[in-house]
PDB file of C-alpha atoms and ligand atoms in Angstrom:
ATOM      1  CA  MET Z   1      24.660 -47.678  13.929  1.00  0.00           C
ATOM      2  CA  HIS Z   2      22.109 -47.754  16.783  1.00  0.00           C
ATOM      3  CA  ARG Z   3      22.931 -44.973  17.630  1.00  0.00           C
ATOM      4  CA  GLN Z   4      22.179 -42.281  13.563  1.00  0.00           C
ATOM      5  CA  ASN Z   5      18.898 -44.644  14.541  1.00  0.00           C
ATOM      6  CA  SER Z   6      18.212 -43.084  17.362  1.00  0.00           C
ATOM      7  CA  SER Z   7      19.705 -39.393  16.327  1.00  0.00           C
ATOM      8  CA  ASN Z   8      18.262 -39.441  13.784  1.00  0.00           C
ATOM      9  CA  ARG Z   9      14.743 -39.817  15.451  1.00  0.00           C
ATOM     10  CA  LYS Z  10      15.585 -37.283  17.919  1.00  0.00           C
ATOM     11  CA  VAL Z  11      15.887 -34.813  14.770  1.00  0.00           C
ATOM     12  CA  ILE Z  12      12.378 -35.626  13.372  1.00  0.00           C
ATOM     13  CA  THR Z  13      10.694 -35.251  16.547  1.00  0.00           C
ATOM     14  CA  LEU Z  14      12.448 -31.962  16.200  1.00  0.00           C
ATOM     15  CA  LYS Z  15      11.332 -30.169  13.542  1.00  0.00           C
ATOM     16  CA  PRO Z  16       7.473 -30.873  13.537  1.00  0.00           C
ATOM     17  CA  THR Z  17       7.812 -28.861  17.126  1.00  0.00           C
ATOM     18  CA  GLN Z  18      10.445 -26.141  15.449  1.00  0.00           C
ATOM     19  CA  THR Z  19       8.780 -25.491  12.365  1.00  0.00           C
ATOM     20  CA  ALA Z  20       5.268 -24.644  14.408  1.00  0.00           C
ATOM     21  CA  HIS Z  21       7.342 -22.746  16.977  1.00  0.00           C
ATOM     22  CA  LYS Z  22       9.107 -20.722  13.613  1.00  0.00           C
ATOM     23  CA  ARG Z  23       5.089 -20.706  12.011  1.00  0.00           C
ATOM     24  CA  ARG Z  24       3.453 -18.786  14.960  1.00  0.00           C
ATOM     25  CA  ASN Z  25       6.584 -16.496  15.526  1.00  0.00           C
ATOM     26  CA  LYS Z  26       6.802 -15.894  12.031  1.00  0.00           C
ATOM     27  CA  ALA Z  27       7.190 -12.324  10.225  1.00  0.00           C
ATOM     28  CA  MET Z  28       3.782 -10.656   9.078  1.00  0.00           C
ATOM     29  CA  PRO Z  29       4.479  -7.846   7.026  1.00  0.00           C
ATOM     30  CA  ILE Z  30       2.117  -5.399   6.270  1.00  0.00           C
ATOM     31  CA  ALA Z  31       1.503  -3.004   3.024  1.00  0.00           C
ATOM     32  CA  PHE Z  32      -0.891  -0.162   3.483  1.00  0.00           C
ATOM     33  CA  ILE Z  33      -1.769   0.365   0.031  1.00  0.00           C
ATOM     34  CA  ILE Z  34      -2.588   4.267  -0.483  1.00  0.00           C
ATOM     35  CA  GLY Z  35      -3.871   7.217  -2.981  1.00  0.00           C
ATOM     36  CA  THR Z  36      -6.606   8.942  -3.689  1.00  0.00           C
ATOM     37  CA  ALA Z  37     -10.295   8.108  -4.956  1.00  0.00           C
ATOM     38  CA  GLY Z  38     -10.246   5.917  -7.738  1.00  0.00           C
ATOM     39  CA  SER Z  39      -5.757   5.668  -8.499  1.00  0.00           C
ATOM     40  CA  GLY Z  40      -6.511   1.929  -8.124  1.00  0.00           C
ATOM     41  CA  LYS Z  41      -5.706   1.080  -4.646  1.00  0.00           C
ATOM     42  CA  SER Z  42      -8.996  -1.454  -5.048  1.00  0.00           C
ATOM     43  CA  LEU Z  43      -8.028  -3.073  -8.437  1.00  0.00           C
ATOM     44  CA  PHE Z  44      -4.447  -3.083  -7.625  1.00  0.00           C
ATOM     45  CA  THR Z  45      -4.926  -5.123  -4.182  1.00  0.00           C
ATOM     46  CA  ALA Z  46      -6.594  -7.135  -5.597  1.00  0.00           C
ATOM     47  CA  ALA Z  47      -3.677  -7.704  -9.357  1.00  0.00           C
ATOM     48  CA  PHE Z  48      -1.548  -7.987  -6.969  1.00  0.00           C
ATOM     49  CA  SER Z  49      -2.531 -10.517  -4.182  1.00  0.00           C
ATOM     50  CA  GLU Z  50      -3.344 -12.781  -7.240  1.00  0.00           C
ATOM     51  CA  TRP Z  51      -0.628 -12.264  -9.010  1.00  0.00           C
ATOM     52  CA  LEU Z  52       1.191 -13.452  -5.400  1.00  0.00           C
ATOM     53  CA  LYS Z  53      -0.956 -16.544  -4.947  1.00  0.00           C
ATOM     54  CA  VAL Z  54       0.103 -18.034  -8.917  1.00  0.00           C
ATOM     55  CA  SER Z  55       3.937 -17.272  -7.111  1.00  0.00           C
ATOM     56  CA  LYS Z  56       2.763 -19.509  -4.106  1.00  0.00           C
ATOM     57  CA  GLN Z  57       2.826 -16.519  -1.451  1.00  0.00           C
ATOM     58  CA  ASP Z  58       0.485 -16.524   1.323  1.00  0.00           C
ATOM     59  CA  VAL Z  59      -1.183 -14.002   1.245  1.00  0.00           C
ATOM     60  CA  ALA Z  60      -3.919 -12.247   3.727  1.00  0.00           C
ATOM     61  CA  VAL Z  61      -6.228  -9.590   2.346  1.00  0.00           C
ATOM     62  CA  VAL Z  62      -7.695  -6.909   3.849  1.00  0.00           C
ATOM     63  CA  ASN Z  63     -10.611  -4.732   2.936  1.00  0.00           C
ATOM     64  CA  LEU Z  64     -10.248  -1.517   5.632  1.00  0.00           C
ATOM     65  CA  ASP Z  65     -13.005   0.820   3.696  1.00  0.00           C
ATOM     66  CA  PRO Z  66     -16.292   0.484   5.173  1.00  0.00           C
ATOM     67  CA  GLY Z  67     -18.317   2.429   2.116  1.00  0.00           C
ATOM     68  CA  ALA Z  68     -17.060  -0.551  -0.402  1.00  0.00           C
ATOM     69  CA  LEU Z  69     -20.235  -1.736  -2.443  1.00  0.00           C
ATOM     70  CA  LYS Z  70     -18.108  -3.865  -4.030  1.00  0.00           C
ATOM     71  CA  LEU Z  71     -14.999  -5.229  -4.500  1.00  0.00           C
ATOM     72  CA  PRO Z  72     -12.452  -6.980  -7.019  1.00  0.00           C
ATOM     73  CA  TYR Z  73     -11.186  -9.321  -4.627  1.00  0.00           C
ATOM     74  CA  SER Z  74     -12.890 -11.175  -1.413  1.00  0.00           C
ATOM     75  CA  PRO Z  75     -10.972  -9.951   1.912  1.00  0.00           C
ATOM     76  CA  ASP Z  76      -9.505 -12.447   3.997  1.00  0.00           C
ATOM     77  CA  VAL Z  77     -10.677  -9.635   7.036  1.00  0.00           C
ATOM     78  CA  ASP Z  78     -12.616  -7.375   6.306  1.00  0.00           C
ATOM     79  CA  VAL Z  79     -14.010  -4.100   8.244  1.00  0.00           C
ATOM     80  CA  ARG Z  80     -17.402  -4.344   7.423  1.00  0.00           C
ATOM     81  CA  ASN Z  81     -18.285  -6.702   9.336  1.00  0.00           C
ATOM     82  CA  TYR Z  82     -17.508  -4.711  12.080  1.00  0.00           C
ATOM     83  CA  VAL Z  83     -18.597  -0.875  10.756  1.00  0.00           C
ATOM     84  CA  ASP Z  84     -21.860  -0.081   8.721  1.00  0.00           C
ATOM     85  CA  VAL Z  85     -22.012   2.927   6.918  1.00  0.00           C
ATOM     86  CA  GLY Z  86     -25.219   2.368   5.914  1.00  0.00           C
ATOM     87  CA  ASP Z  87     -26.324   1.045   9.790  1.00  0.00           C
ATOM     88  CA  LEU Z  88     -24.570   4.955  10.424  1.00  0.00           C
ATOM     89  CA  MET Z  89     -26.814   6.734   8.208  1.00  0.00           C
ATOM     90  CA  GLU Z  90     -30.111   5.497   9.899  1.00  0.00           C
ATOM     91  CA  LYS Z  91     -28.752   4.680  13.234  1.00  0.00           C
ATOM     92  CA  TYR Z  92     -27.584   8.815  13.498  1.00  0.00           C
ATOM     93  CA  GLY Z  93     -29.448  10.881  10.857  1.00  0.00           C
ATOM     94  CA  LEU Z  94     -26.485  11.164   8.811  1.00  0.00           C
ATOM     95  CA  GLY Z  95     -25.988  11.634   5.115  1.00  0.00           C
ATOM     96  CA  PRO Z  96     -23.497   9.284   3.041  1.00  0.00           C
ATOM     97  CA  ASN Z  97     -19.955  11.407   3.889  1.00  0.00           C
ATOM     98  CA  GLY Z  98     -20.532  12.072   7.799  1.00  0.00           C
ATOM     99  CA  ALA Z  99     -21.240   8.304   8.420  1.00  0.00           C
ATOM    100  CA  LEU Z 100     -18.285   7.517   6.510  1.00  0.00           C
ATOM    101  CA  ILE Z 101     -16.235  10.276   8.341  1.00  0.00           C
ATOM    102  CA  MET Z 102     -17.656   7.574  11.794  1.00  0.00           C
ATOM    103  CA  ALA Z 103     -17.179   5.248  10.072  1.00  0.00           C
ATOM    104  CA  ALA Z 104     -13.477   5.851   9.312  1.00  0.00           C
ATOM    105  CA  ASP Z 105     -13.403   7.154  13.551  1.00  0.00           C
ATOM    106  CA  LEU Z 106     -15.375   3.514  14.279  1.00  0.00           C
ATOM    107  CA  ILE Z 107     -12.201   1.723  12.880  1.00  0.00           C
ATOM    108  CA  ALA Z 108     -10.135   2.466  15.976  1.00  0.00           C
ATOM    109  CA  ASP Z 109     -12.216   0.922  18.362  1.00  0.00           C
ATOM    110  CA  GLU Z 110     -12.153  -2.648  16.369  1.00  0.00           C
ATOM    111  CA  ILE Z 111      -8.284  -2.712  16.455  1.00  0.00           C
ATOM    112  CA  GLU Z 112      -8.460  -5.415  18.336  1.00  0.00           C
ATOM    113  CA  ASN Z 113     -11.099  -7.234  16.393  1.00  0.00           C
ATOM    114  CA  ILE Z 114      -9.165  -6.516  13.176  1.00  0.00           C
ATOM    115  CA  THR Z 115      -5.607  -7.761  14.589  1.00  0.00           C
ATOM    116  CA  LYS Z 116      -6.815 -10.721  15.564  1.00  0.00           C
ATOM    117  CA  ASP Z 117      -8.363 -11.425  12.274  1.00  0.00           C
ATOM    118  CA  ILE Z 118      -5.138 -11.074  10.165  1.00  0.00           C
ATOM    119  CA  GLU Z 119      -3.158 -12.792  12.711  1.00  0.00           C
ATOM    120  CA  ALA Z 120      -5.956 -15.666  12.390  1.00  0.00           C
ATOM    121  CA  ALA Z 121      -5.042 -15.574   8.516  1.00  0.00           C
ATOM    122  CA  ASN Z 122      -1.924 -16.297   9.131  1.00  0.00           C
ATOM    123  CA  ALA Z 123       0.206 -15.407   6.089  1.00  0.00           C
ATOM    124  CA  ASP Z 124       2.911 -14.758   4.372  1.00  0.00           C
ATOM    125  CA  ILE Z 125       2.287 -11.146   3.844  1.00  0.00           C
ATOM    126  CA  VAL Z 126      -0.748  -8.607   4.451  1.00  0.00           C
ATOM    127  CA  LEU Z 127      -1.825  -5.982   1.780  1.00  0.00           C
ATOM    128  CA  VAL Z 128      -4.180  -3.503   3.337  1.00  0.00           C
ATOM    129  CA  ASP Z 129      -6.578  -1.732   0.736  1.00  0.00           C
ATOM    130  CA  THR Z 130      -8.007   1.484   2.575  1.00  0.00           C
ATOM    131  CA  PRO Z 131     -10.360   3.889   2.194  1.00  0.00           C
ATOM    132  CA  GLY Z 132     -11.485   5.462  -0.550  1.00  0.00           C
ATOM    133  CA  GLN Z 133     -11.445   8.427  -0.285  1.00  0.00           C
ATOM    134  CA  MET Z 134      -7.148   9.174   0.984  1.00  0.00           C
ATOM    135  CA  GLU Z 135      -8.054  11.936   3.771  1.00  0.00           C
ATOM    136  CA  LEU Z 136     -10.844   9.510   5.721  1.00  0.00           C
ATOM    137  CA  PHE Z 137      -7.086   6.586   6.626  1.00  0.00           C
ATOM    138  CA  ALA Z 138      -4.412   9.618   6.029  1.00  0.00           C
ATOM    139  CA  PHE Z 139      -5.802  12.733   7.705  1.00  0.00           C
ATOM    140  CA  ARG Z 140      -8.069  11.654  10.869  1.00  0.00           C
ATOM    141  CA  ALA Z 141      -6.040  10.671  13.615  1.00  0.00           C
ATOM    142  CA  SER Z 142      -7.643   6.922  13.334  1.00  0.00           C
ATOM    143  CA  GLY Z 143      -5.255   6.684  10.015  1.00  0.00           C
ATOM    144  CA  PRO Z 144      -1.309   6.399  11.880  1.00  0.00           C
ATOM    145  CA  TYR Z 145      -2.901   5.084  15.197  1.00  0.00           C
ATOM    146  CA  ILE Z 146      -4.716   2.135  12.842  1.00  0.00           C
ATOM    147  CA  VAL Z 147      -1.418   1.545  11.093  1.00  0.00           C
ATOM    148  CA  ASN Z 148       0.594   2.033  14.790  1.00  0.00           C
ATOM    149  CA  GLU Z 149      -1.096  -0.221  16.750  1.00  0.00           C
ATOM    150  CA  LEU Z 150      -2.217  -3.107  13.853  1.00  0.00           C
ATOM    151  CA  THR Z 151       0.250  -5.611  15.355  1.00  0.00           C
ATOM    152  CA  ARG Z 152       3.888  -5.678  15.928  1.00  0.00           C
ATOM    153  CA  GLU Z 153       4.626  -6.768  11.736  1.00  0.00           C
ATOM    154  CA  PRO Z 154       7.009  -5.194   9.702  1.00  0.00           C
ATOM    155  CA  LYS Z 155       4.615  -2.148   7.654  1.00  0.00           C
ATOM    156  CA  ALA Z 156       4.741  -0.376   4.369  1.00  0.00           C
ATOM    157  CA  VAL Z 157       3.385   2.686   2.966  1.00  0.00           C
ATOM    158  CA  VAL Z 158       2.546   2.229  -0.687  1.00  0.00           C
ATOM    159  CA  TYR Z 159       1.602   5.072  -2.555  1.00  0.00           C
ATOM    160  CA  LEU Z 160      -0.473   4.862  -5.864  1.00  0.00           C
ATOM    161  CA  PHE Z 161      -0.044   8.229  -8.644  1.00  0.00           C
ATOM    162  CA  ASP Z 162      -2.674   8.008 -11.117  1.00  0.00           C
ATOM    163  CA  ALA Z 163      -0.676   7.534 -14.815  1.00  0.00           C
ATOM    164  CA  VAL Z 164      -3.603   9.543 -16.275  1.00  0.00           C
ATOM    165  CA  PHE Z 165      -3.593  11.725 -13.797  1.00  0.00           C
ATOM    166  CA  SER Z 166       0.153  12.371 -14.208  1.00  0.00           C
ATOM    167  CA  ILE Z 167       0.958  13.602 -17.185  1.00  0.00           C
ATOM    168  CA  ASN Z 168       0.235  16.949 -16.789  1.00  0.00           C
ATOM    169  CA  PRO Z 169       3.438  18.275 -14.932  1.00  0.00           C
ATOM    170  CA  LEU Z 170       1.341  20.606 -12.519  1.00  0.00           C
ATOM    171  CA  ASN Z 171      -1.220  17.492 -11.400  1.00  0.00           C
ATOM    172  CA  TYR Z 172       2.334  15.218 -10.592  1.00  0.00           C
ATOM    173  CA  VAL Z 173       3.355  17.875  -8.483  1.00  0.00           C
ATOM    174  CA  SER Z 174       0.366  18.662  -6.580  1.00  0.00           C
ATOM    175  CA  ASN Z 175       1.423  13.995  -6.388  1.00  0.00           C
ATOM    176  CA  MET Z 176       4.185  14.544  -5.140  1.00  0.00           C
ATOM    177  CA  PHE Z 177       2.800  16.770  -2.729  1.00  0.00           C
ATOM    178  CA  LEU Z 178       0.729  13.987  -1.248  1.00  0.00           C
ATOM    179  CA  SER Z 179       2.473  11.814  -1.285  1.00  0.00           C
ATOM    180  CA  ALA Z 180       5.037  14.189   1.710  1.00  0.00           C
ATOM    181  CA  ALA Z 181       2.413  14.560   3.102  1.00  0.00           C
ATOM    182  CA  VAL Z 182       1.093  10.945   3.417  1.00  0.00           C
ATOM    183  CA  TYR Z 183       4.544  10.288   4.624  1.00  0.00           C
ATOM    184  CA  ASN Z 184       4.622  12.541   7.479  1.00  0.00           C
ATOM    185  CA  ARG Z 185       1.581  11.367   9.285  1.00  0.00           C
ATOM    186  CA  PHE Z 186       2.127   7.271   9.075  1.00  0.00           C
ATOM    187  CA  PHE Z 187       6.064   7.562   8.980  1.00  0.00           C
ATOM    188  CA  GLN Z 188       6.588   4.008   7.282  1.00  0.00           C
ATOM    189  CA  PRO Z 189       8.814   3.229   4.195  1.00  0.00           C
ATOM    190  CA  GLN Z 190       6.846   4.538   1.558  1.00  0.00           C
ATOM    191  CA  MET Z 191       7.132   2.662  -1.414  1.00  0.00           C
ATOM    192  CA  HIS Z 192       4.641   4.452  -4.892  1.00  0.00           C
ATOM    193  CA  LEU Z 193       4.048   3.015  -8.015  1.00  0.00           C
ATOM    194  CA  LEU Z 194       2.609   5.149 -10.975  1.00  0.00           C
ATOM    195  CA  SER Z 195      -0.653   2.710 -11.566  1.00  0.00           C
ATOM    196  CA  LYS Z 196      -3.047   1.936 -14.696  1.00  0.00           C
ATOM    197  CA  CYS Z 197      -0.094   2.714 -17.096  1.00  0.00           C
ATOM    198  CA  ASP Z 198      -2.073   0.626 -19.547  1.00  0.00           C
ATOM    199  CA  LEU Z 199      -3.876   3.544 -20.158  1.00  0.00           C
ATOM    200  CA  ILE Z 200      -1.009   6.051 -21.362  1.00  0.00           C
ATOM    201  CA  PRO Z 201       2.190   5.331 -24.080  1.00  0.00           C
ATOM    202  CA  GLU Z 202       5.283   3.968 -23.324  1.00  0.00           C
ATOM    203  CA  LYS Z 203       6.968   7.489 -23.749  1.00  0.00           C
ATOM    204  CA  GLU Z 204       4.776   9.162 -21.103  1.00  0.00           C
ATOM    205  CA  ILE Z 205       5.591   6.451 -18.529  1.00  0.00           C
ATOM    206  CA  ASN Z 206       9.721   7.282 -19.952  1.00  0.00           C
ATOM    207  CA  THR Z 207       8.516  10.886 -19.136  1.00  0.00           C
ATOM    208  CA  ILE Z 208       6.742  10.905 -15.333  1.00  0.00           C
ATOM    209  CA  THR Z 209       9.190   7.955 -14.118  1.00  0.00           C
ATOM    210  CA  ASP Z 210      12.133  10.733 -15.253  1.00  0.00           C
ATOM    211  CA  TRP Z 211      10.251  13.275 -13.497  1.00  0.00           C
ATOM    212  CA  ALA Z 212      11.025  11.275 -10.276  1.00  0.00           C
ATOM    213  CA  ALA Z 213      13.784  10.409 -10.234  1.00  0.00           C
ATOM    214  CA  ASN Z 214      15.434  13.652 -12.187  1.00  0.00           C
ATOM    215  CA  PRO Z 215      14.129  16.566 -10.264  1.00  0.00           C
ATOM    216  CA  ARG Z 216      15.803  18.505 -13.248  1.00  0.00           C
ATOM    217  CA  ALA Z 217      14.441  17.280 -15.520  1.00  0.00           C
ATOM    218  CA  LEU Z 218      10.564  17.685 -13.905  1.00  0.00           C
ATOM    219  CA  MET Z 219      12.309  21.652 -13.448  1.00  0.00           C
ATOM    220  CA  ASP Z 220      12.145  21.639 -17.702  1.00  0.00           C
ATOM    221  CA  SER Z 221       8.804  19.863 -18.565  1.00  0.00           C
ATOM    222  CA  ILE Z 222       7.284  22.310 -16.042  1.00  0.00           C
ATOM    223  CA  GLU Z 223       9.358  25.086 -17.709  1.00  0.00           C
ATOM    224  CA  GLN Z 224       7.789  23.509 -21.399  1.00  0.00           C
ATOM    225  CA  LYS Z 225       4.347  22.125 -20.791  1.00  0.00           C
ATOM    226  CA  LEU Z 226       2.736  24.781 -18.296  1.00  0.00           C
ATOM    227  CA  GLU Z 227       3.134  28.792 -18.598  1.00  0.00           C
ATOM    228  CA  GLY Z 228       1.250  31.810 -16.539  1.00  0.00           C
ATOM    229  CA  THR Z 229       0.537  31.225 -12.442  1.00  0.00           C
ATOM    230  CA  LYS Z 230       0.656  26.939 -13.134  1.00  0.00           C
ATOM    231  CA  ARG Z 231       4.727  27.644 -13.986  1.00  0.00           C
ATOM    232  CA  LEU Z 232       5.136  29.326 -11.268  1.00  0.00           C
ATOM    233  CA  PHE Z 233       2.867  28.234  -8.624  1.00  0.00           C
ATOM    234  CA  SER Z 234       4.510  23.924  -9.734  1.00  0.00           C
ATOM    235  CA  ARG Z 235       8.874  25.514  -9.951  1.00  0.00           C
ATOM    236  CA  ASN Z 236       7.396  26.866  -6.267  1.00  0.00           C
ATOM    237  CA  MET Z 237       6.329  23.543  -5.184  1.00  0.00           C
ATOM    238  CA  MET Z 238       8.659  21.743  -6.842  1.00  0.00           C
ATOM    239  CA  GLN Z 239      11.634  23.449  -5.479  1.00  0.00           C
ATOM    240  CA  ALA Z 240      10.059  23.133  -1.931  1.00  0.00           C
ATOM    241  CA  ILE Z 241       9.713  19.560  -2.381  1.00  0.00           C
ATOM    242  CA  SER Z 242      13.435  19.737  -3.442  1.00  0.00           C
ATOM    243  CA  LYS Z 243      14.220  21.278  -0.118  1.00  0.00           C
ATOM    244  CA  LEU Z 244      12.111  18.898   1.895  1.00  0.00           C
ATOM    245  CA  GLY Z 245      15.500  16.808  -0.059  1.00  0.00           C
ATOM    246  CA  ILE Z 246      12.610  14.789  -0.965  1.00  0.00           C
ATOM    247  CA  LYS Z 247      13.386  11.705  -4.003  1.00  0.00           C
ATOM    248  CA  PHE Z 248      12.078   8.421  -4.907  1.00  0.00           C
ATOM    249  CA  LEU Z 249      11.900   5.413  -6.960  1.00  0.00           C
ATOM    250  CA  LEU Z 250       7.811   5.404  -9.219  1.00  0.00           C
ATOM    251  CA  ILE Z 251       7.145   2.026  -9.993  1.00  0.00           C
ATOM    252  CA  PRO Z 252       5.376   1.681 -13.326  1.00  0.00           C
ATOM    253  CA  VAL Z 253       2.073  -0.486 -12.877  1.00  0.00           C
ATOM    254  CA  SER Z 254      -0.973  -2.095 -14.056  1.00  0.00           C
ATOM    255  CA  ALA Z 255      -3.738  -3.881 -12.370  1.00  0.00           C
ATOM    256  CA  LYS Z 256      -5.334  -4.791 -15.808  1.00  0.00           C
ATOM    257  CA  THR Z 257      -1.678  -6.131 -17.794  1.00  0.00           C
ATOM    258  CA  ASN Z 258      -0.046  -7.064 -14.339  1.00  0.00           C
ATOM    259  CA  GLN Z 259       3.147  -4.674 -15.792  1.00  0.00           C
ATOM    260  CA  GLY Z 260       5.896  -4.095 -13.125  1.00  0.00           C
ATOM    261  CA  LEU Z 261       4.305  -6.817 -10.437  1.00  0.00           C
ATOM    262  CA  ILE Z 262       7.758  -8.957 -10.444  1.00  0.00           C
ATOM    263  CA  ASN Z 263       9.554  -5.656 -10.609  1.00  0.00           C
ATOM    264  CA  PHE Z 264       7.510  -4.044  -7.788  1.00  0.00           C
ATOM    265  CA  ASN Z 265       7.705  -7.025  -5.620  1.00  0.00           C
ATOM    266  CA  ALA Z 266      11.353  -7.596  -5.157  1.00  0.00           C
ATOM    267  CA  THR Z 267      11.172  -3.467  -4.423  1.00  0.00           C
ATOM    268  CA  LEU Z 268       8.921  -4.440  -1.492  1.00  0.00           C
ATOM    269  CA  GLU Z 269      10.133  -7.580  -0.217  1.00  0.00           C
ATOM    270  CA  ARG Z 270      13.561  -5.283   0.073  1.00  0.00           C
ATOM    271  CA  ILE Z 271      11.832  -3.163   1.886  1.00  0.00           C
ATOM    272  CA  LEU Z 272      10.052  -5.296   4.381  1.00  0.00           C
ATOM    273  CA  THR Z 273      11.780  -8.405   4.225  1.00  0.00           C
ATOM    274  CA  GLY Z 274      14.972  -7.625   3.566  1.00  0.00           C
ATOM    275  CA  GLY Z 275      15.625  -9.349   0.437  1.00  0.00           C
ATOM    276  CA  GLU Z 276      14.286 -12.124   1.699  1.00  0.00           C
ATOM    277  CA  LYS Z 277      11.267 -13.892   0.688  1.00  0.00           C
ATOM    278  CA  TYR Z 278       7.907 -13.262   2.362  1.00  0.00           C
ATOM    279  CA  THR Z 279       8.126 -17.363   2.853  1.00  0.00           C
ATOM    280  CA  TYR Z 280      10.619 -19.551   4.560  1.00  0.00           C
TER     281      TYR Z 280
HETATM  282  N1  GDP O   1      -7.410   0.122 -17.502  1.00  0.00           N
HETATM  283  C1  GDP O   1      -6.644   0.177 -15.865  1.00  0.00           C
HETATM  284  N2  GDP O   1      -7.724   0.844 -15.268  1.00  0.00           N
HETATM  285  C2  GDP O   1      -7.467   0.724 -14.214  1.00  0.00           C
HETATM  286  C3  GDP O   1      -6.444  -0.314 -13.270  1.00  0.00           C
HETATM  287  N3  GDP O   1      -6.588   0.074 -11.832  1.00  0.00           N
HETATM  288  C4  GDP O   1      -7.618   0.470 -11.757  1.00  0.00           C
HETATM  289  N4  GDP O   1      -8.336   0.614 -13.045  1.00  0.00           N
HETATM  290  C5  GDP O   1      -9.892   1.913 -13.027  1.00  0.00           C
HETATM  291  O1  GDP O   1     -10.564   2.577 -12.085  1.00  0.00           O
HETATM  292  C6  GDP O   1     -11.416   2.409 -11.170  1.00  0.00           C
HETATM  293  C7  GDP O   1     -10.842   3.216  -9.811  1.00  0.00           C
HETATM  294  O2  GDP O   1     -10.095   1.867  -9.775  1.00  0.00           O
HETATM  295  P1  GDP O   1     -10.096   1.139  -8.109  1.00  0.00           P
HETATM  296  O3  GDP O   1      -9.347   0.113  -7.604  1.00  0.00           O
HETATM  297  O4  GDP O   1     -11.438   1.768  -7.314  1.00  0.00           O
HETATM  298  O5  GDP O   1      -9.616   2.915  -7.255  1.00  0.00           O
HETATM  299  P2  GDP O   1      -9.772   2.687  -5.266  1.00  0.00           P
HETATM  300  O6  GDP O   1     -10.753   4.374  -5.204  1.00  0.00           O
HETATM  301  O7  GDP O   1      -8.342   3.215  -5.425  1.00  0.00           O
HETATM  302  O8  GDP O   1      -9.584   1.032  -4.853  1.00  0.00           O
HETATM  303  C8  GDP O   1     -11.573   1.575 -11.392  1.00  0.00           C
HETATM  304  O9  GDP O   1     -13.273   1.958 -11.931  1.00  0.00           O
HETATM  305  C9  GDP O   1     -10.883  -0.066 -12.371  1.00  0.00           C
HETATM  306  O10 GDP O   1     -11.171  -0.896 -12.687  1.00  0.00           O
HETATM  307  C10 GDP O   1      -5.590   0.030 -14.215  1.00  0.00           C
HETATM  308  O11 GDP O   1      -4.263  -0.849 -14.013  1.00  0.00           O
HETATM  309  N5  GDP O   1      -6.049  -0.471 -15.346  1.00  0.00           N
HETATM  310 MG1   MG O   2     -11.026   1.233  -3.164  1.00  0.00          MG
END
C-alpha cells in the first residue's frame, strides 16, 4: 500500500515537469495566407482564427503587412511594431508604393524579433496574414527568406483564389499560373482555397472546383466560354500547367459565412501535423 502511494507520488511529481518540457518543445505549425490584393487574406485570417478559438484551439495571428491601415482581427504579433510605412515615406521622401517595397524588404531584418514574438505567443498554430500586394511578399527576396527563417516549425502556404474573379476560365487559368509561381518561390506544402464563396451561386462553385480536380472539365469550359485569342491563350496556358503536373484540391470557403472552414481545417491538420490536433 505504502509502496503504491510512493510510486503514485513519483508519477505526480514528474508529470508537471514532463508537461512543461513538452509544452516548451511542442510543434507550432505555421500557415502563411497568400493571394492577390483583395483576395480576402485578412478577413479569412480573422474568420479562421475566430473559428479555431471557438474550437478551443490555441491560435496566434501574425500580421506581416506593414501597409495595413485597419485589420479585421487583433494581431498577436504585428510587423507594424517594427516597420512603419509612414516613417519611411517621410525619412526617404518615398511615395506609398516605394515605401511599401522598402518596408517589405526591411521586414527581413526584423526576423529575429518577429520569431521571438511568435515563440512567446506559444500557440498550437500560427496564422500569418501576408502583405496585401502578393508580389511584395512572393516575388521579392524577403518573402521566401522570411518563410524559411521564421522558426523551424512545420509550414504550409495557403493560396487564395477569389471566387468572383475565378468564374471566368481565363482568369482562373491565370491564377493557376500565379499559384504555380508562388509554389516555385516557397517550395512549401501548398493548399488552395476558393475564397468569398458566399458571393457566387453554388453551381459556379461546383464548376470551379471541378476545374481544379479535372483538367478535362477546365478544357471543356475554355472551349465553350471563350473565343478567339482568349481561348487560344487559355488553352495553351492550361496545357503548360498540365505539363507541369500541377493538380490540386480547391476548397471553397467563405470568411462571411464560415462555409468550408471544417474542411479546410481537416486538410491543414493533415498537412501540418499528419492528422493530429494542433493541441495535445
Ligand atoms: N462577401 C465576402 N467578402 C469578403 C470575403 N473575404 C473578404 N471579403 C471582402 O473582400 C475585401 C478584401 O478583403 P481583405 O481580407 O482585405 O483582402 P486582402 O487584401 O487579401 O487581405 C474586403 O472588402 C472584404 O470584406 C468573403 O468571404 N465574403
Ligand atoms: Mg490584407
